[in-house]
């Protein structure tokens, strides 16, 4: 009986995954195209929300630079569990064309491993939608997010905060 | 405001703009790279021109000339520069498919980092083998 | 004299599409001082183009500077190298470049309009503009093979030809888009809510635009006539009945209307270009390495784009400098916030159509 | 082929020259560009004429790595952004810049210098 009831939560979550819109690269345009009427992701229950506090998953759109990494990790830190990571674009994979640049984080999959990764430069909305449906399955089966299991993001965030204590004094910051 | 309201009313009764699931892609899409080994001359021009380094050749241990082609669809930016750089037309072809979404089980990045390491190491072994062959 | 509050805006914020950070000090909701930090997406493209990539590879890398104006970046770089190496490209390639470049402008402007209407709380209009934008996105995909990163221009010409079948698909779509855009213009001109929300907000006067060197639609909305398509003749815009759009008001509404009118002008140029496409090759072969220095000023969707290239006879450039349009409007944006109520900040910010991943490079 | 006019100035006359030349109604200040040429840094101030005149002018000067250049933001108020960039990416000392807009403190400073290697 109890397990059935818990299943209900997975089903409910999977049918209304909300996203925090975290844009850092040019792939975020295709996410906006998804919001439009032509690809219409709301028919599957996806929705952008303004605050990470309400979000179920975060989208890494393209590259992550060093300066933006603490912002990303803090945004992720503020999300309630269970939380999932969705990454699109070659830059999120290995830095893409900037793989030897000194100011781009090339090991994002180690720091914050995505649960679903969609390739492309940028991927088409159809491909992103396919990936999102894949993630719906993961939420449905209540698999643990990969970032919680094997990511090193907690240590990295701690290091970043030690390096730059001003970050933690932001009005909306709650450490975790 | 009234005009917009009229448009909205009209939209209620017109055909939806949303593409239904499983709509076919336009034919001209630039997608994955396909490799046909029969005509390859192993000049490695594609490896040199690729901006993100999504094409890597590893070297066989026995020192033969047939290099092994590796291609990472998740790193590729689909610019098509390798196809244009290829001196033998037909060896590399750009098709319309895209890479399927990768989940945690696939771990494409870990495998790829191994290939990158292997390319450096196997080159040394290959050169050694070549030298031995030549000395014979 | 009220109490002072410090309000951070960004770097992760729902109203702005990309990471930029403003720290406003407000007094009774009126902004008294601003500090701005914008280099969140710095990724060293210039350095990579100066150390690792050959000059023939660079067009594909600089296209990734920005998603919305990817075509402009690559085209501007190619034209800079062509003027440095004295390459004359075929007439057909010039027309094809105009076609793709104007399509890029249309989708970028429509995106900005949609985003601005969403910030005004007009979700219905956002959906409508995004729906119209898909017409041109599909045209781009059919013509170039990708919706955003076209990778169309290359040094010495373009990569793909416009075939007969593509022409058959493009033509009706553009007609349909034009009809819908005229409807849209009527809405923007007449709508009561938008007039209330946008008219007289965030006014940039002509003197201010000149003093802070504004570019692109921001400058043209204030009556400052600056448009590189008119000033320089790299591509045959004159033959295609191109006219500059000028508004005098300088407020949020005028900036929006400049963008909307420019899309209409672009469609006219586009149709003329498609109909009068000359026959011939699309590419010339390029030999040798660049030597010397050249610059190009080019009109990207957001304004003036500067590419400065310096070569020293090797295959890797010695210097590549990209000055993107948003980089130039940040000073006037910062100045505009003074003595404005905090509630106007999202509207003013988005009316500039900021692209920070451009300006940080 | 060079397609712009270049005027050589020295470090001491730079401010005076720009002050005499620049009129906001006629000239559009584009940007400042710095190039590491091996034995110093070449700095160019680009201006373009409004209207149909197709003119681009550049004031250029060459400085040593540790020389300080004067700020021009009281003449051209929008120049601060380009000066901050010079300071961050090329390590040029410009009066009145604070730095740190583009780079993190722990990443290599002045990445556009020739001695800084990528990767």
Coordinates of N, CA, C and O in Angstrom, one line a residue, chain C residues 1-149:
Chain C
X1 N 14.7 62.3 2.3 CA 15.8 61.4 2.4 C 15.3 60.1 3.0 O 14.9 60.0 4.1
X2 N 15.3 59.1 2.1 CA 14.8 57.8 2.6 C 15.9 56.9 3.0 O 17.1 57.3 2.9
X3 N 15.6 55.7 3.3 CA 16.6 54.7 3.7 C 17.2 54.1 2.4 O 16.5 53.9 1.4
X4 N 18.5 53.8 2.5 CA 19.1 53.3 1.3 C 19.1 51.7 1.3 O 19.3 51.1 2.3
X5 N 18.8 51.2 0.1 CA 18.7 49.7 0.0 C 19.7 49.3 -1.1 O 19.7 50.0 -2.2
X6 N 20.3 48.2 -1.0 CA 21.2 47.7 -2.0 C 20.4 46.5 -2.6 O 20.1 45.6 -1.9
X7 N 20.1 46.6 -3.9 CA 19.4 45.5 -4.6 C 20.2 44.9 -5.7 O 20.5 45.6 -6.7
X8 N 20.6 43.7 -5.5 CA 21.4 43.0 -6.6 C 20.4 42.5 -7.7 O 19.3 42.1 -7.4
X9 N 20.8 42.6 -8.9 CA 20.0 42.2 -10.1 C 20.9 41.3 -10.9 O 21.8 41.7 -11.6
X10 N 20.7 40.0 -10.8 CA 21.5 39.1 -11.5 C 22.5 38.5 -10.5 O 22.4 38.8 -9.4
X11 N 23.4 37.6 -11.0 CA 23.7 37.2 -12.3 C 22.8 36.2 -12.8 O 22.7 35.9 -14.0
X12 N 22.1 35.5 -11.9 CA 21.1 34.5 -12.4 C 19.7 35.1 -12.0 O 19.3 35.3 -10.9
X13 N 19.0 35.5 -13.1 CA 17.8 36.2 -12.9 C 16.8 35.9 -14.0 O 17.2 35.7 -15.1
X14 N 15.6 35.8 -13.7 CA 14.6 35.3 -14.7 C 14.4 36.3 -15.8 O 14.1 36.0 -16.9
X15 N 14.5 37.6 -15.4 CA 14.1 38.6 -16.4 C 15.2 38.9 -17.4 O 15.0 39.4 -18.5
X16 N 16.5 38.5 -17.1 CA 17.5 38.8 -18.1 C 18.0 37.4 -18.6 O 18.2 36.5 -17.9
X17 N 18.1 37.3 -19.9 CA 18.4 36.0 -20.5 C 19.9 35.6 -20.2 O 20.1 34.4 -20.4
X18 N 20.7 36.4 -19.8 CA 22.1 35.9 -19.7 C 22.8 36.5 -18.5 O 22.3 37.5 -17.9
X19 N 23.9 36.0 -18.1 CA 24.5 36.5 -16.8 C 25.1 37.9 -16.9 O 26.1 38.1 -17.6
X20 N 24.5 38.8 -16.3 CA 25.1 40.1 -16.0 C 24.7 40.5 -14.6 O 23.6 40.0 -14.1
X21 N 25.5 41.3 -14.0 CA 25.1 41.6 -12.6 C 25.1 43.1 -12.4 O 26.1 43.8 -12.7
X22 N 24.0 43.7 -12.0 CA 23.9 45.1 -11.6 C 23.7 45.1 -10.1 O 23.0 44.3 -9.5
X23 N 24.4 46.0 -9.4 CA 24.0 46.3 -8.0 C 23.5 47.7 -7.9 O 24.2 48.7 -8.2
X24 N 22.2 47.8 -7.6 CA 21.6 49.1 -7.6 C 21.5 49.5 -6.1 O 21.1 48.8 -5.2
X25 N 21.8 50.8 -5.9 CA 21.5 51.4 -4.6 C 20.3 52.3 -4.7 O 20.3 53.2 -5.5
X26 N 19.3 51.9 -4.0 CA 18.0 52.6 -4.2 C 17.7 53.5 -3.0 O 18.0 53.1 -1.9
X27 N 16.9 54.5 -3.3 CA 16.5 55.4 -2.2 C 15.0 55.7 -2.5 O 14.7 56.3 -3.6
X28 N 14.1 55.3 -1.7 CA 12.7 55.4 -2.0 C 12.4 54.8 -3.4 O 11.7 55.5 -4.2
X29 N 12.9 53.7 -3.6 CA 12.7 53.0 -4.9 C 13.3 53.7 -6.1 O 13.1 53.3 -7.2
X30 N 14.0 54.8 -5.9 CA 14.6 55.5 -7.0 C 16.1 55.1 -7.0 O 16.8 55.1 -6.0
X31 N 16.6 54.7 -8.2 CA 18.0 54.2 -8.2 C 19.0 55.4 -8.2 O 18.9 56.4 -8.9
X32 N 19.9 55.3 -7.2 CA 20.9 56.4 -7.1 C 22.3 56.0 -7.5 O 23.0 56.9 -7.9
X33 N 22.6 54.8 -7.5 CA 23.9 54.4 -8.1 C 23.9 53.0 -8.6 O 23.1 52.2 -8.1
X34 N 24.7 52.7 -9.6 CA 24.7 51.4 -10.3 C 26.2 51.0 -10.4 O 27.0 51.8 -10.7
X35 N 26.4 49.7 -10.1 CA 27.7 49.1 -10.5 C 27.4 47.9 -11.3 O 26.4 47.2 -11.1
X36 N 28.2 47.7 -12.4 CA 27.9 46.6 -13.3 C 29.1 45.7 -13.5 O 30.2 46.1 -13.4
X37 N 28.8 44.4 -13.6 CA 29.8 43.4 -13.7 C 29.2 42.5 -14.8 O 28.1 42.0 -14.7
X38 N 30.0 42.2 -15.9 CA 29.4 41.5 -17.0 C 30.2 40.4 -17.6 O 29.8 39.7 -18.5
X39 N 31.4 40.2 -17.1 CA 32.3 39.2 -17.8 C 32.0 37.8 -17.4 O 33.0 37.0 -17.4
X40 N 30.8 37.4 -17.2 CA 30.5 36.0 -16.7 C 30.7 34.9 -17.8 O 30.8 33.8 -17.4
X41 N 30.7 35.3 -19.0 CA 30.8 34.3 -20.0 C 32.1 34.4 -20.8 O 32.2 34.0 -21.9
X42 N 33.1 35.0 -20.1 CA 34.4 35.1 -20.8 C 35.0 33.7 -21.0 O 35.2 32.9 -20.1
X43 N 35.4 33.4 -22.3 CA 35.9 32.1 -22.5 C 37.1 32.1 -23.4 O 37.6 31.1 -23.9
X44 N 37.7 33.3 -23.7 CA 39.0 33.3 -24.3 C 38.9 33.0 -25.8 O 39.8 32.3 -26.3
X45 N 37.9 33.4 -26.5 CA 37.9 33.1 -27.9 C 39.0 33.8 -28.7 O 39.6 33.2 -29.6
X46 N 39.3 35.0 -28.3 CA 40.3 35.8 -29.0 C 41.7 35.0 -28.9 O 42.4 34.9 -29.8
X47 N 41.9 34.6 -27.6 CA 43.2 33.9 -27.4 C 43.3 32.6 -28.2 O 44.3 32.3 -28.8
X48 N 42.2 31.9 -28.2 CA 42.2 30.6 -28.9 C 42.4 30.8 -30.4 O 43.1 30.1 -31.1
X49 N 41.8 31.9 -31.0 CA 42.0 32.2 -32.4 C 43.4 32.7 -32.7 O 43.8 32.7 -33.8
X50 N 44.1 33.2 -31.7 CA 45.4 33.7 -31.9 C 46.5 32.7 -31.6 O 47.6 32.9 -31.9
X51 N 46.1 31.5 -31.0 CA 47.1 30.5 -30.7 C 46.9 29.2 -31.4 O 47.9 28.6 -31.9
X52 N 45.7 28.8 -31.5 CA 45.5 27.4 -31.9 C 44.8 27.2 -33.3 O 45.2 26.4 -34.1
X53 N 43.8 28.1 -33.5 CA 43.1 27.8 -34.8 C 43.7 28.5 -36.0 O 44.2 29.7 -35.9
X54 N 43.7 27.8 -37.1 CA 44.2 28.5 -38.3 C 43.1 29.5 -38.8 O 42.0 29.4 -38.4
X55 N 43.6 30.4 -39.6 CA 42.6 31.5 -40.0 C 41.4 30.9 -40.8 O 40.4 31.5 -40.8
X56 N 41.6 29.8 -41.4 CA 40.5 29.2 -42.2 C 39.5 28.5 -41.2 O 38.3 28.4 -41.6
X57 N 39.9 28.2 -40.0 CA 39.0 27.5 -39.1 C 38.3 28.5 -38.2 O 37.2 28.2 -37.7
X58 N 38.8 29.7 -38.2 CA 38.2 30.7 -37.2 C 36.8 31.0 -37.5 O 36.0 31.2 -36.5
X59 N 36.2 31.1 -38.7 CA 34.8 31.4 -38.9 C 33.9 30.5 -38.1 O 32.9 31.0 -37.6
X60 N 34.3 29.2 -37.9 CA 33.4 28.3 -37.2 C 33.5 28.5 -35.7 O 32.6 28.2 -35.0
X61 N 34.6 29.1 -35.3 CA 34.8 29.3 -33.8 C 34.1 30.6 -33.5 O 33.4 30.7 -32.5
X62 N 34.4 31.7 -34.2 CA 33.8 33.0 -33.9 C 32.2 33.0 -34.0 O 31.6 33.8 -33.4
X63 N 31.7 32.1 -34.8 CA 30.3 32.0 -34.9 C 29.7 31.6 -33.5 O 28.5 31.9 -33.2
X64 N 30.5 30.9 -32.7 CA 30.0 30.5 -31.4 C 30.1 31.6 -30.4 O 29.9 31.3 -29.2
X65 N 30.6 32.8 -30.8 CA 30.6 33.9 -29.8 C 29.2 34.2 -29.3 O 29.0 34.4 -28.2
X66 N 28.2 34.0 -30.2 CA 26.9 34.4 -29.9 C 25.9 33.6 -30.6 O 26.2 33.2 -31.8
X67 N 24.8 33.2 -30.0 CA 23.8 32.4 -30.7 C 23.0 33.2 -31.7 O 22.7 32.8 -32.8
X68 N 22.5 34.4 -31.2 CA 21.6 35.1 -32.0 C 22.2 35.8 -33.2 O 21.5 36.0 -34.2
X69 N 23.4 36.2 -33.1 CA 24.0 36.8 -34.3 C 25.2 36.0 -34.8 O 26.2 36.6 -35.3
X70 N 25.0 34.7 -34.8 CA 26.1 33.8 -35.3 C 26.5 34.1 -36.7 O 27.7 34.1 -37.1
X71 N 25.5 34.4 -37.6 CA 25.8 34.6 -39.0 C 26.6 35.9 -39.2 O 27.6 36.0 -39.9
X72 N 26.2 36.9 -38.4 CA 26.9 38.2 -38.5 C 28.4 38.1 -38.2 O 29.3 38.7 -38.8
X73 N 28.6 37.4 -37.1 CA 30.0 37.2 -36.6 C 30.9 36.6 -37.7 O 31.9 37.1 -38.0
X74 N 30.4 35.4 -38.2 CA 31.2 34.7 -39.1 C 31.3 35.5 -40.4 O 32.4 35.6 -41.0
X75 N 30.3 36.2 -40.9 CA 30.3 37.0 -42.1 C 31.3 38.1 -41.9 O 32.1 38.4 -42.8
X76 N 31.2 38.8 -40.8 CA 32.1 39.9 -40.6 C 33.6 39.5 -40.5 O 34.4 40.2 -41.1
X77 N 33.8 38.4 -39.9 CA 35.2 37.9 -39.9 C 35.7 37.6 -41.3 O 36.8 37.9 -41.7
X78 N 34.8 36.9 -42.1 CA 35.2 36.5 -43.4 C 35.5 37.7 -44.3 O 36.5 37.8 -45.0
X79 N 34.6 38.8 -44.1 CA 34.9 40.0 -44.9 C 36.1 40.7 -44.5 O 36.8 41.3 -45.3
X80 N 36.5 40.6 -43.2 CA 37.7 41.3 -42.7 C 38.9 40.6 -43.4 O 39.8 41.3 -43.9
X81 N 38.9 39.3 -43.4 CA 40.0 38.5 -44.0 C 40.1 38.8 -45.5 O 41.1 39.0 -46.1
X82 N 38.9 38.9 -46.1 CA 38.9 39.1 -47.6 C 39.4 40.5 -47.9 O 40.1 40.6 -48.9
X83 N 39.1 41.5 -47.1 CA 39.6 42.8 -47.4 C 41.1 42.8 -47.1 O 41.8 43.6 -47.7
X84 N 41.5 42.0 -46.2 CA 43.0 42.0 -45.9 C 43.8 41.3 -47.0 O 44.8 41.7 -47.3
X85 N 43.2 40.2 -47.5 CA 43.9 39.5 -48.6 C 43.5 39.8 -50.0 O 43.9 39.2 -50.9
X86 N 42.7 40.9 -50.1 CA 42.2 41.3 -51.4 C 41.5 40.2 -52.2 O 41.9 40.0 -53.4
X87 N 40.6 39.6 -51.6 CA 39.9 38.5 -52.4 C 38.5 39.1 -52.8 O 37.8 39.8 -52.0
X88 N 38.2 39.0 -54.1 CA 36.9 39.4 -54.6 C 36.0 38.2 -54.7 O 36.3 37.2 -55.4
X89 N 34.9 38.2 -53.9 CA 34.1 37.0 -53.9 C 33.0 37.2 -55.0 O 32.7 38.3 -55.4
X90 N 32.5 36.0 -55.5 CA 31.5 36.1 -56.6 C 30.2 36.8 -56.2 O 29.9 36.9 -55.0
X91 N 29.5 37.4 -57.1 CA 28.3 38.2 -56.9 C 27.3 37.4 -56.2 O 26.6 37.8 -55.3
X92 N 27.1 36.1 -56.6 CA 26.1 35.2 -56.1 C 26.3 35.0 -54.6 O 25.4 35.0 -53.8
X93 N 27.6 34.8 -54.2 CA 27.9 34.6 -52.8 C 27.6 35.8 -52.0 O 27.1 35.7 -50.8
X94 N 27.7 37.0 -52.5 CA 27.4 38.3 -51.8 C 25.9 38.3 -51.5 O 25.4 38.6 -50.4
X95 N 25.1 37.9 -52.6 CA 23.7 37.9 -52.4 C 23.2 36.9 -51.4 O 22.4 37.1 -50.5
X96 N 23.9 35.7 -51.4 CA 23.5 34.7 -50.5 C 23.9 35.1 -49.0 O 23.1 34.8 -48.1
X97 N 25.0 35.8 -48.9 CA 25.3 36.3 -47.6 C 24.3 37.2 -47.1 O 23.9 37.2 -45.9
X98 N 23.8 38.1 -48.0 CA 22.8 39.1 -47.5 C 21.5 38.3 -47.1 O 20.9 38.6 -46.0
X99 N 21.1 37.3 -47.8 CA 19.9 36.5 -47.5 C 20.0 35.9 -46.1 O 19.1 36.1 -45.3
X100 N 21.1 35.2 -45.9 CA 21.2 34.5 -44.6 C 21.4 35.6 -43.4 O 20.8 35.4 -42.4
X101 N 22.1 36.6 -43.7 CA 22.3 37.6 -42.7 C 21.0 38.3 -42.3 O 20.8 38.6 -41.2
X102 N 20.2 38.6 -43.3 CA 18.9 39.3 -43.0 C 17.9 38.3 -42.3 O 17.2 38.7 -41.4
X103 N 18.0 37.0 -42.6 CA 17.2 36.1 -41.9 C 17.6 36.0 -40.4 O 16.8 36.0 -39.6
X104 N 18.9 36.1 -40.2 CA 19.4 36.1 -38.9 C 18.9 37.3 -38.1 O 18.5 37.2 -37.0
X105 N 18.9 38.5 -38.8 CA 18.4 39.7 -38.2 C 16.9 39.6 -37.8 O 16.5 40.0 -36.7
X106 N 16.2 39.0 -38.7 CA 14.7 38.9 -38.5 C 14.5 38.0 -37.2 O 13.8 38.4 -36.3
X107 N 15.2 36.9 -37.2 CA 14.9 36.0 -36.0 C 15.4 36.6 -34.7 O 14.8 36.5 -33.7
X108 N 16.5 37.3 -34.8 CA 17.0 38.0 -33.6 C 16.1 39.1 -33.1 O 15.8 39.2 -31.9
X109 N 15.6 39.9 -34.0 CA 14.7 41.0 -33.7 C 13.4 40.5 -33.1 O 12.9 41.0 -32.1
X110 N 12.9 39.4 -33.8 CA 11.6 38.9 -33.3 C 11.7 38.3 -31.9 O 10.8 38.4 -31.1
X111 N 12.9 37.7 -31.7 CA 13.2 37.1 -30.4 C 13.2 38.3 -29.3 O 12.6 38.1 -28.2
X112 N 13.8 39.4 -29.7 CA 13.9 40.5 -28.7 C 12.5 41.1 -28.5 O 12.1 41.4 -27.3
X113 N 11.7 41.2 -29.5 CA 10.3 41.7 -29.3 C 9.5 40.7 -28.4 O 8.8 41.2 -27.5
X114 N 9.6 39.4 -28.7 CA 8.9 38.5 -27.9 C 9.3 38.6 -26.4 O 8.4 38.6 -25.5
X115 N 10.6 38.7 -26.2 CA 11.1 38.7 -24.8 C 10.6 40.0 -24.1 O 10.3 40.0 -23.0
X116 N 10.6 41.1 -24.9 CA 10.1 42.3 -24.3 C 8.6 42.3 -23.9 O 8.2 42.8 -22.9
X117 N 7.9 41.6 -24.8 CA 6.4 41.5 -24.5 C 6.2 40.6 -23.3 O 5.3 40.8 -22.5
X118 N 7.1 39.6 -23.2 CA 6.9 38.7 -22.0 C 7.2 39.5 -20.7 O 6.6 39.3 -19.7
X119 N 8.3 40.3 -20.8 CA 8.6 41.1 -19.6 C 7.5 42.1 -19.2 O 7.4 42.5 -18.1
X120 N 6.7 42.5 -20.3 CA 5.6 43.4 -20.0 C 4.4 42.7 -19.4 O 3.4 43.2 -19.2
X121 N 4.6 41.4 -19.3 CA 3.5 40.6 -18.8 C 2.5 40.1 -19.8 O 1.3 39.8 -19.5
X122 N 2.8 40.2 -21.1 CA 1.9 39.9 -22.1 C 2.2 38.6 -22.7 O 2.8 38.5 -23.8
X123 N 1.9 37.5 -22.0 CA 2.3 36.2 -22.4 C 1.7 35.8 -23.8 O 2.3 35.1 -24.6
X124 N 0.5 36.3 -24.1 CA -0.2 36.0 -25.3 C 0.6 36.5 -26.5 O 0.8 35.8 -27.5
X125 N 1.1 37.7 -26.4 CA 1.9 38.3 -27.5 C 3.2 37.6 -27.7 O 3.7 37.4 -28.8
X126 N 3.8 37.1 -26.5 CA 5.1 36.4 -26.6 C 4.9 35.1 -27.5 O 5.7 34.8 -28.4
X127 N 3.8 34.4 -27.2 CA 3.5 33.2 -27.9 C 3.3 33.5 -29.4 O 3.8 32.8 -30.3
X128 N 2.6 34.6 -29.7 CA 2.4 34.9 -31.1 C 3.6 35.3 -31.8 O 3.8 34.8 -33.0
X129 N 4.5 36.1 -31.2 CA 5.7 36.4 -31.9 C 6.6 35.2 -32.1 O 7.3 35.0 -33.1
X130 N 6.7 34.4 -31.0 CA 7.5 33.2 -31.2 C 7.0 32.2 -32.3 O 7.7 31.6 -33.0
X131 N 5.7 32.3 -32.5 CA 5.1 31.5 -33.5 C 5.5 32.0 -34.9 O 5.9 31.3 -35.8
X132 N 5.5 33.3 -35.0 CA 5.9 33.9 -36.3 C 7.4 33.7 -36.5 O 7.9 33.6 -37.7
X133 N 8.2 33.7 -35.4 CA 9.6 33.5 -35.6 C 10.0 32.2 -36.2 O 11.0 32.0 -36.9
X134 N 9.1 31.1 -35.9 CA 9.5 29.8 -36.4 C 9.5 29.7 -37.9 O 10.2 28.9 -38.5
X135 N 8.7 30.7 -38.6 CA 8.8 30.7 -40.1 C 10.2 30.9 -40.5 O 10.7 30.2 -41.4
X136 N 10.8 31.9 -40.0 CA 12.2 32.2 -40.4 C 13.2 31.2 -39.9 O 14.2 30.9 -40.6
X137 N 12.9 30.6 -38.8 CA 13.9 29.6 -38.3 C 13.9 28.4 -39.2 O 14.9 27.8 -39.5
X138 N 12.7 28.0 -39.7 CA 12.6 26.9 -40.6 C 13.3 27.2 -41.9 O 14.0 26.4 -42.5
X139 N 13.1 28.5 -42.4 CA 13.8 28.9 -43.6 C 15.3 28.7 -43.4 O 16.0 28.2 -44.3
X140 N 15.8 29.2 -42.3 CA 17.3 29.1 -42.0 C 17.7 27.6 -42.0 O 18.8 27.3 -42.5
X141 N 16.9 26.8 -41.4 CA 17.3 25.4 -41.3 C 17.3 24.7 -42.6 O 18.2 24.0 -42.9
X142 N 16.4 25.1 -43.5 CA 16.3 24.5 -44.8 C 17.5 25.0 -45.6 O 18.2 24.3 -46.4
X143 N 17.8 26.3 -45.5 CA 18.9 26.9 -46.3 C 20.3 26.5 -45.9 O 21.1 26.1 -46.7
X144 N 20.5 26.6 -44.5 CA 21.9 26.4 -44.1 C 22.1 25.1 -43.4 O 23.3 24.7 -43.2
X145 N 21.1 24.4 -42.9 CA 21.3 23.1 -42.3 C 21.3 23.1 -40.7 O 21.3 22.1 -40.1
X146 N 21.2 24.3 -40.1 CA 21.1 24.4 -38.7 C 20.2 25.6 -38.4 O 20.2 26.6 -39.1
X147 N 19.5 25.5 -37.2 CA 18.6 26.6 -36.9 C 19.4 27.8 -36.4 O 18.9 28.9 -36.6
X148 N 20.5 27.6 -35.7 CA 21.1 28.8 -35.1 C 22.5 28.9 -35.6 O 22.9 30.0 -36.1
X149 N 23.3 27.9 -35.5 CA 24.7 28.0 -35.9 C 24.8 27.7 -37.4 O 24.9 26.5 -37.8

